[in-house]
Amino acid sequence: MTTYRVAQVAAAGGPFEIREREVPQPGPGHVRVAVEACGICHSDALFVDAAVPGIRFPLVPGHEIAGRIEALGEGASDMGWQAGDRVAVGWFGGSCGHCTPCRQGDFVVCDNLKVPGWAYDGGFAESVIAPVDALARIPDAVAATDAAPMACAGVTTYNGLRRSLARPGDLVAVLGIGGLGHLAVKYAAAMGFETVAIARGADKADFAKQLGAHHYLDSTADTSVADALQSLGGAKVVLATAANSAAMTATVEGLTHRGELVVIGAAPEPLGVSPVPLLMRGLVVRGHPSGTAQDVQDTMAFSALHGIRPMIESVPLSGVAEAYGKMLSGAARFRMVLTTG
């Protein structure tokens, strides 16, 4: 093949269009991945709408990529990669290696983080060029359509839980059971936490239990979320996946002493947290970024071991506009995934 298809937007907020491009060759330390599946993440809207600096058009979004290596640049084979390897690339699309966080080994908060669809063309395409430090190996047991969302939604929730203060047996609450939250509930239960799912409406209780939650809290009920959590003994950790600052704030006083609110939902409004409970009870509020390629690999290995998979709707690349719109509207159940087969 000398050409490949991409789904691109020509200007900020513009419609998607399918275009053909010449197949590029990977440079030193890079590989070309034949994309089999790419998840659609809400963060893609930041790039499509040029809501972050440095966006260049035409833009090919997509940072939940799964496929196979089809060509290697100079030095890639020396790093243990070969053609045919099944790989995933997520929000962590490579690091600079020379900024202070990188020199401290904290690559996921690299000052020059290379997010696919921002730093370079993303996975809404049949092919993508990626640096080798962005590559995570996909286990044989995990299909490409399942691996793709794990490269962002999966690793963010899995890592957010395993790097939290919670230990097996602790009460852990997941705020929101959508694209991120449905995976978070599964991971929390598999990690041995007494798992609480929090969402809007009593009708989601059965679904939350199917995901593995031990308790369900309706955030629209008369009893406040904080009081309901305290009635269960207080949450050691609340993993906030819902992009709603008011809903996050409402959970803080439901934390036990030295409890932790871990924020992974990207909401634009500020949190309305009072310093008093933070001081009096030693509480922690922190943001959690995604995860490195190794973290993505760990996420997929854990998922394979415990039979955890995302709930997805797969759509061919030609249906990108409809799939993207479904994600934006909140109608997706629960991750939209583009396929190239």
C-alpha atoms as one frame of an Amber mdcrd trajectory, in Angstrom:
protein
   0.000   0.000   0.000   1.238   3.450  -0.893  -1.675   5.380   0.636  -3.790
   5.150   3.760  -6.986   6.765   5.009  -7.340   9.270   7.834 -10.336  10.937
   9.451  -9.341  14.582   9.790 -10.816  17.966  10.621  -9.615  20.844   8.463
 -10.326  23.666  10.939 -11.290  24.128  14.577 -14.697  22.591  15.265 -15.004
  21.539  11.635 -16.608  18.346  10.325 -14.696  15.113   9.901 -13.606  14.161
   6.409 -11.985  10.989   5.132  -8.809  11.667   3.151  -6.048   9.578   1.637
  -2.383  10.312   2.348   0.929   8.901   1.290   2.173   6.211   3.663   5.013
   7.741   5.755   8.192   5.997   6.847   9.102   5.965  10.544  12.179   7.905
  11.616  14.818   6.861  14.158  13.288   5.541  17.370   9.818   5.378  15.826
   7.553   2.709  14.370   4.608   2.729  11.999   1.571   1.029  13.480  -1.207
  -0.423  11.344  -4.210   0.767  13.349  -6.869  -1.857  13.993  -8.939   0.104
  16.500  -8.988   3.562  18.071 -11.200   4.696  20.919 -12.943   8.068  20.909
 -12.258   9.941  24.144 -13.974  13.100  25.367 -10.519  14.710  25.524 -10.373
  14.497  21.717 -12.742  17.480  21.718  -9.958  19.619  23.222  -7.976  19.116
  20.048 -10.822  19.169  17.521 -11.999  22.495  18.978  -8.431  23.871  19.374
  -9.069  24.381  23.089  -5.396  23.792  23.927  -2.352  25.577  22.486  -0.258
  24.269  19.621  -3.015  22.619  17.569  -2.261  22.381  13.855  -4.803  21.703
  11.134  -5.704  19.542   9.353  -5.898  17.479  12.533  -6.127  13.701  12.941
  -7.298  13.005  16.531  -7.161   9.760  18.481  -5.115   8.706  21.521  -6.602
   5.261  22.257  -4.769   3.306  19.578  -4.390  -0.454  19.123  -2.776  -2.249
  16.205   0.328  -3.993  14.923   3.802  -2.705  14.078   4.265  -2.777  10.315
   7.521  -0.838   9.881  10.426   0.093  12.146  12.664   3.119  12.065  16.348
   3.034  12.862  17.060   1.723  16.352  13.521   0.464  17.070  14.512  -3.186
  16.752  17.397  -2.598  19.175  14.758  -1.640  21.744  13.043  -5.026  21.479
  10.337  -4.310  18.904   9.667  -6.132  15.666   7.156  -6.117  12.837   3.920
  -7.846  13.777   4.057  -6.959  17.479   0.628  -6.048  18.861   0.852  -2.634
  20.514  -1.262   0.085  22.072  -0.554   3.823  22.304  -2.516   6.018  24.689
  -2.610   9.559  26.047   1.038   8.995  26.887   2.393   9.155  23.359   6.031
   9.631  24.343   8.130  11.954  26.494  11.003  14.346  25.826  13.431  12.639
  28.205  15.207  15.864  29.209  12.777  18.010  31.247  12.907  17.906  35.048
   9.996  15.445  35.464  11.575  13.107  32.899  14.979  13.351  34.586  13.209
  12.366  37.805  11.604   9.386  36.072   8.083  10.853  36.159   7.471  10.596
  32.439   3.680  10.920  32.387   3.909  14.543  33.588   6.627  15.392  31.057
   6.675  19.119  30.317   6.635  18.237  26.613   4.303  15.229  26.686   3.576
  13.898  23.198  -0.160  13.236  23.126  -1.315  11.579  19.863  -3.673  13.869
  18.017  -1.878  16.882  19.489   1.873  16.384  19.172   1.488  14.185  16.095
  -1.266  12.598  13.993  -3.480  10.345  16.072  -5.246   7.055  15.540  -8.372
   8.090  13.634  -6.555   6.545  10.705  -5.362   3.299   9.180  -1.762   4.018
  10.147   0.126   6.083  12.721   3.790   6.874  13.424   4.670   6.690  17.133
   7.865   6.806  19.229   8.910   3.509  20.777   8.622   4.788  24.357   4.874
   5.137  23.760   4.354   1.459  22.933   2.594  -0.995  25.248   2.366  -4.690
  24.386  -1.161  -6.058  24.029  -1.745  -9.486  25.617  -2.940 -12.233  23.270
  -6.163 -12.541  25.268  -7.189  -8.903  24.679  -8.812  -7.909  21.369  -7.720
  -4.683  19.680 -11.179  -3.137  20.163 -10.860  -3.727  23.925  -7.192  -2.741
  24.152  -7.769   0.664  22.545  -9.888   2.202  25.354  -7.569   0.688  27.954
  -4.768   2.920  26.630  -6.531   5.963  28.137  -9.798   5.256  29.972  -8.491
   1.961  31.305  -5.062   3.052  32.467  -6.380   6.283  33.990  -8.881   4.480
  36.219  -6.665   1.483  36.989  -3.669   3.630  37.812  -5.773   6.112  39.747
  -6.899   3.305  42.038  -3.645   1.401  42.425  -1.688   4.579  43.199  -4.296
   5.837  45.670  -4.197   5.546  49.465  -6.702   2.671  49.437  -5.779  -0.885
  50.373  -7.804  -4.091  49.935 -10.824  -4.022  52.230 -11.068  -0.220  52.267
 -14.244   1.548  51.202 -13.670   3.103  47.773 -16.255   5.147  45.898 -16.385
   5.748  42.147 -18.194   8.932  41.146 -19.823   8.371  37.759 -20.308   5.074
  35.918 -19.904   6.206  32.320 -16.996   5.695  29.939 -14.381   5.921  32.694
 -16.484   4.980  35.692 -17.810   1.641  34.450 -14.208   0.437  34.166 -13.277
   1.990  37.508 -15.996   0.030  39.304 -14.774  -3.211  37.742 -11.162  -2.483
  38.696 -12.059  -1.405  42.240 -13.979  -4.621  42.899 -11.197  -6.764  41.395
  -8.605  -5.004  43.587 -10.471  -6.061  46.701 -12.019  -2.724  47.663 -15.482
  -2.456  49.172 -16.798  -0.627  46.144 -19.403   2.131  46.069 -20.775   3.419
  42.755 -22.247   6.934  42.726 -24.413   8.184  39.871 -27.598  10.113  39.144
 -30.871   8.205  39.425 -32.098   5.092  41.199 -32.403   3.263  37.869 -28.635
   2.729  37.648 -28.435   0.605  40.806 -28.785  -2.777  39.085 -26.206  -1.873
  36.473 -23.750  -0.753  39.144 -24.165  -4.094  40.937 -23.589  -5.935  37.639
 -20.287  -4.081  37.307 -19.263  -5.357  40.734 -20.264  -2.544  43.092 -21.173
  -3.576  46.629 -23.185  -0.391  47.211 -24.956   2.141  45.000 -25.658   5.772
  45.902 -28.123   7.896  43.956 -26.700  11.414  44.016 -30.199  12.859  43.459
 -31.642  11.218  46.589 -32.689  13.190  49.652 -29.694  11.954  51.645 -26.507
  13.762  50.598 -23.710  11.736  49.043 -21.393  12.757  51.883 -23.848  11.552
  54.556 -24.486   8.317  52.665 -20.748   7.624  52.447 -20.306   8.361  56.144
 -23.149   5.938  56.946 -21.017   3.251  55.271 -18.036   4.200  57.427 -16.495
   6.906  55.238 -14.620   6.408  51.986 -10.868   6.025  52.044 -10.818   7.127
  48.407 -13.284   8.718  46.024 -12.244   8.305  42.397 -14.026  11.137  40.573
 -14.582  10.095  36.962 -17.595  12.336  36.284 -16.609  15.703  34.821 -18.730
  17.647  37.302 -16.971  19.822  39.860 -20.043  20.244  42.071 -20.531  16.485
  42.237 -16.867  16.029  43.143 -17.078  18.660  45.866 -20.144  16.937  47.330
 -18.124  13.798  48.074 -15.315  15.412  50.089 -17.058  15.343  53.452 -17.898
  11.688  52.808 -14.212  10.779  53.120 -12.902   9.084  56.227 -10.003  10.648
  58.165  -6.963  11.058  55.916  -9.122  10.087  52.978  -8.406  11.124  49.416
 -10.358  12.584  46.508  -8.643  11.510  43.271  -9.771  13.647  40.339  -9.622
  12.161  36.846 -12.711  13.775  35.301 -11.742  16.922  33.392 -14.260  19.563
  34.477 -13.683  23.250  33.616 -15.255  24.690  36.791 -13.232  25.067  40.019
 -13.794  22.746  42.953 -15.609  24.373  45.869 -13.687  22.629  48.637 -13.472
  24.309  52.040 -10.028  24.190  53.687 -11.596  23.383  57.084 -12.380  19.681
  56.566  -9.071  19.263  54.743  -7.243  20.609  57.790  -9.340  19.020  60.526
  -9.416  15.539  59.031  -6.129  15.484  57.095  -7.866  15.016  53.728  -6.134
  15.025  50.356  -7.423  16.312  47.016  -5.246  15.538  44.008  -5.377  15.139
  40.279  -4.244  11.945  38.619  -2.842  11.868  35.065  -3.130   8.895  32.747
  -0.121   6.552  32.810   3.016   5.606  30.926   3.262   2.871  28.314   4.300
   0.445  31.055   1.220   1.454  33.057  -0.945   0.758  29.994   0.710  -2.644
  29.684   0.074  -3.329  33.377  -3.569  -2.313  32.944  -4.088  -4.737  30.077
  -2.329  -7.568  31.933  -4.548  -7.021  35.005  -7.626  -6.834  32.779  -6.705
 -10.078  31.017  -6.142 -11.809  34.367  -9.487 -10.714  35.824 -11.611 -10.841
  32.662 -12.211  -7.101  32.679 -13.147  -5.488  29.382 -14.614  -2.082  28.475
 -18.175  -1.889  27.213 -17.829  -0.602  23.670 -19.657   0.234  20.472 -17.469
  -0.302  17.415 -17.961   1.719  14.236 -15.951   1.677  10.986 -13.641   4.624
  10.337 -16.090   5.951   7.748 -18.658   6.412  10.532 -16.420   8.713  12.574
 -18.754  11.718  12.504 -21.686   9.791  13.948 -19.506   8.034  16.527 -17.857
  11.289  17.639 -21.255  12.958  17.955 -22.539  10.071  20.053 -19.568  10.451
  22.392 -20.120  14.213  22.727 -23.824  13.809  23.474 -23.217  11.249  26.203
 -25.239   8.620  24.324 -22.298   6.206  23.957 -22.534   2.974  25.957 -19.809
   3.342  26.986 -16.779   3.815  24.717 -17.009   4.436  20.975 -14.276   2.611
  19.069 -13.344   3.142  15.414 -12.187   0.097  13.455 -10.307  -0.133  10.176
 -11.035  -3.749   9.255
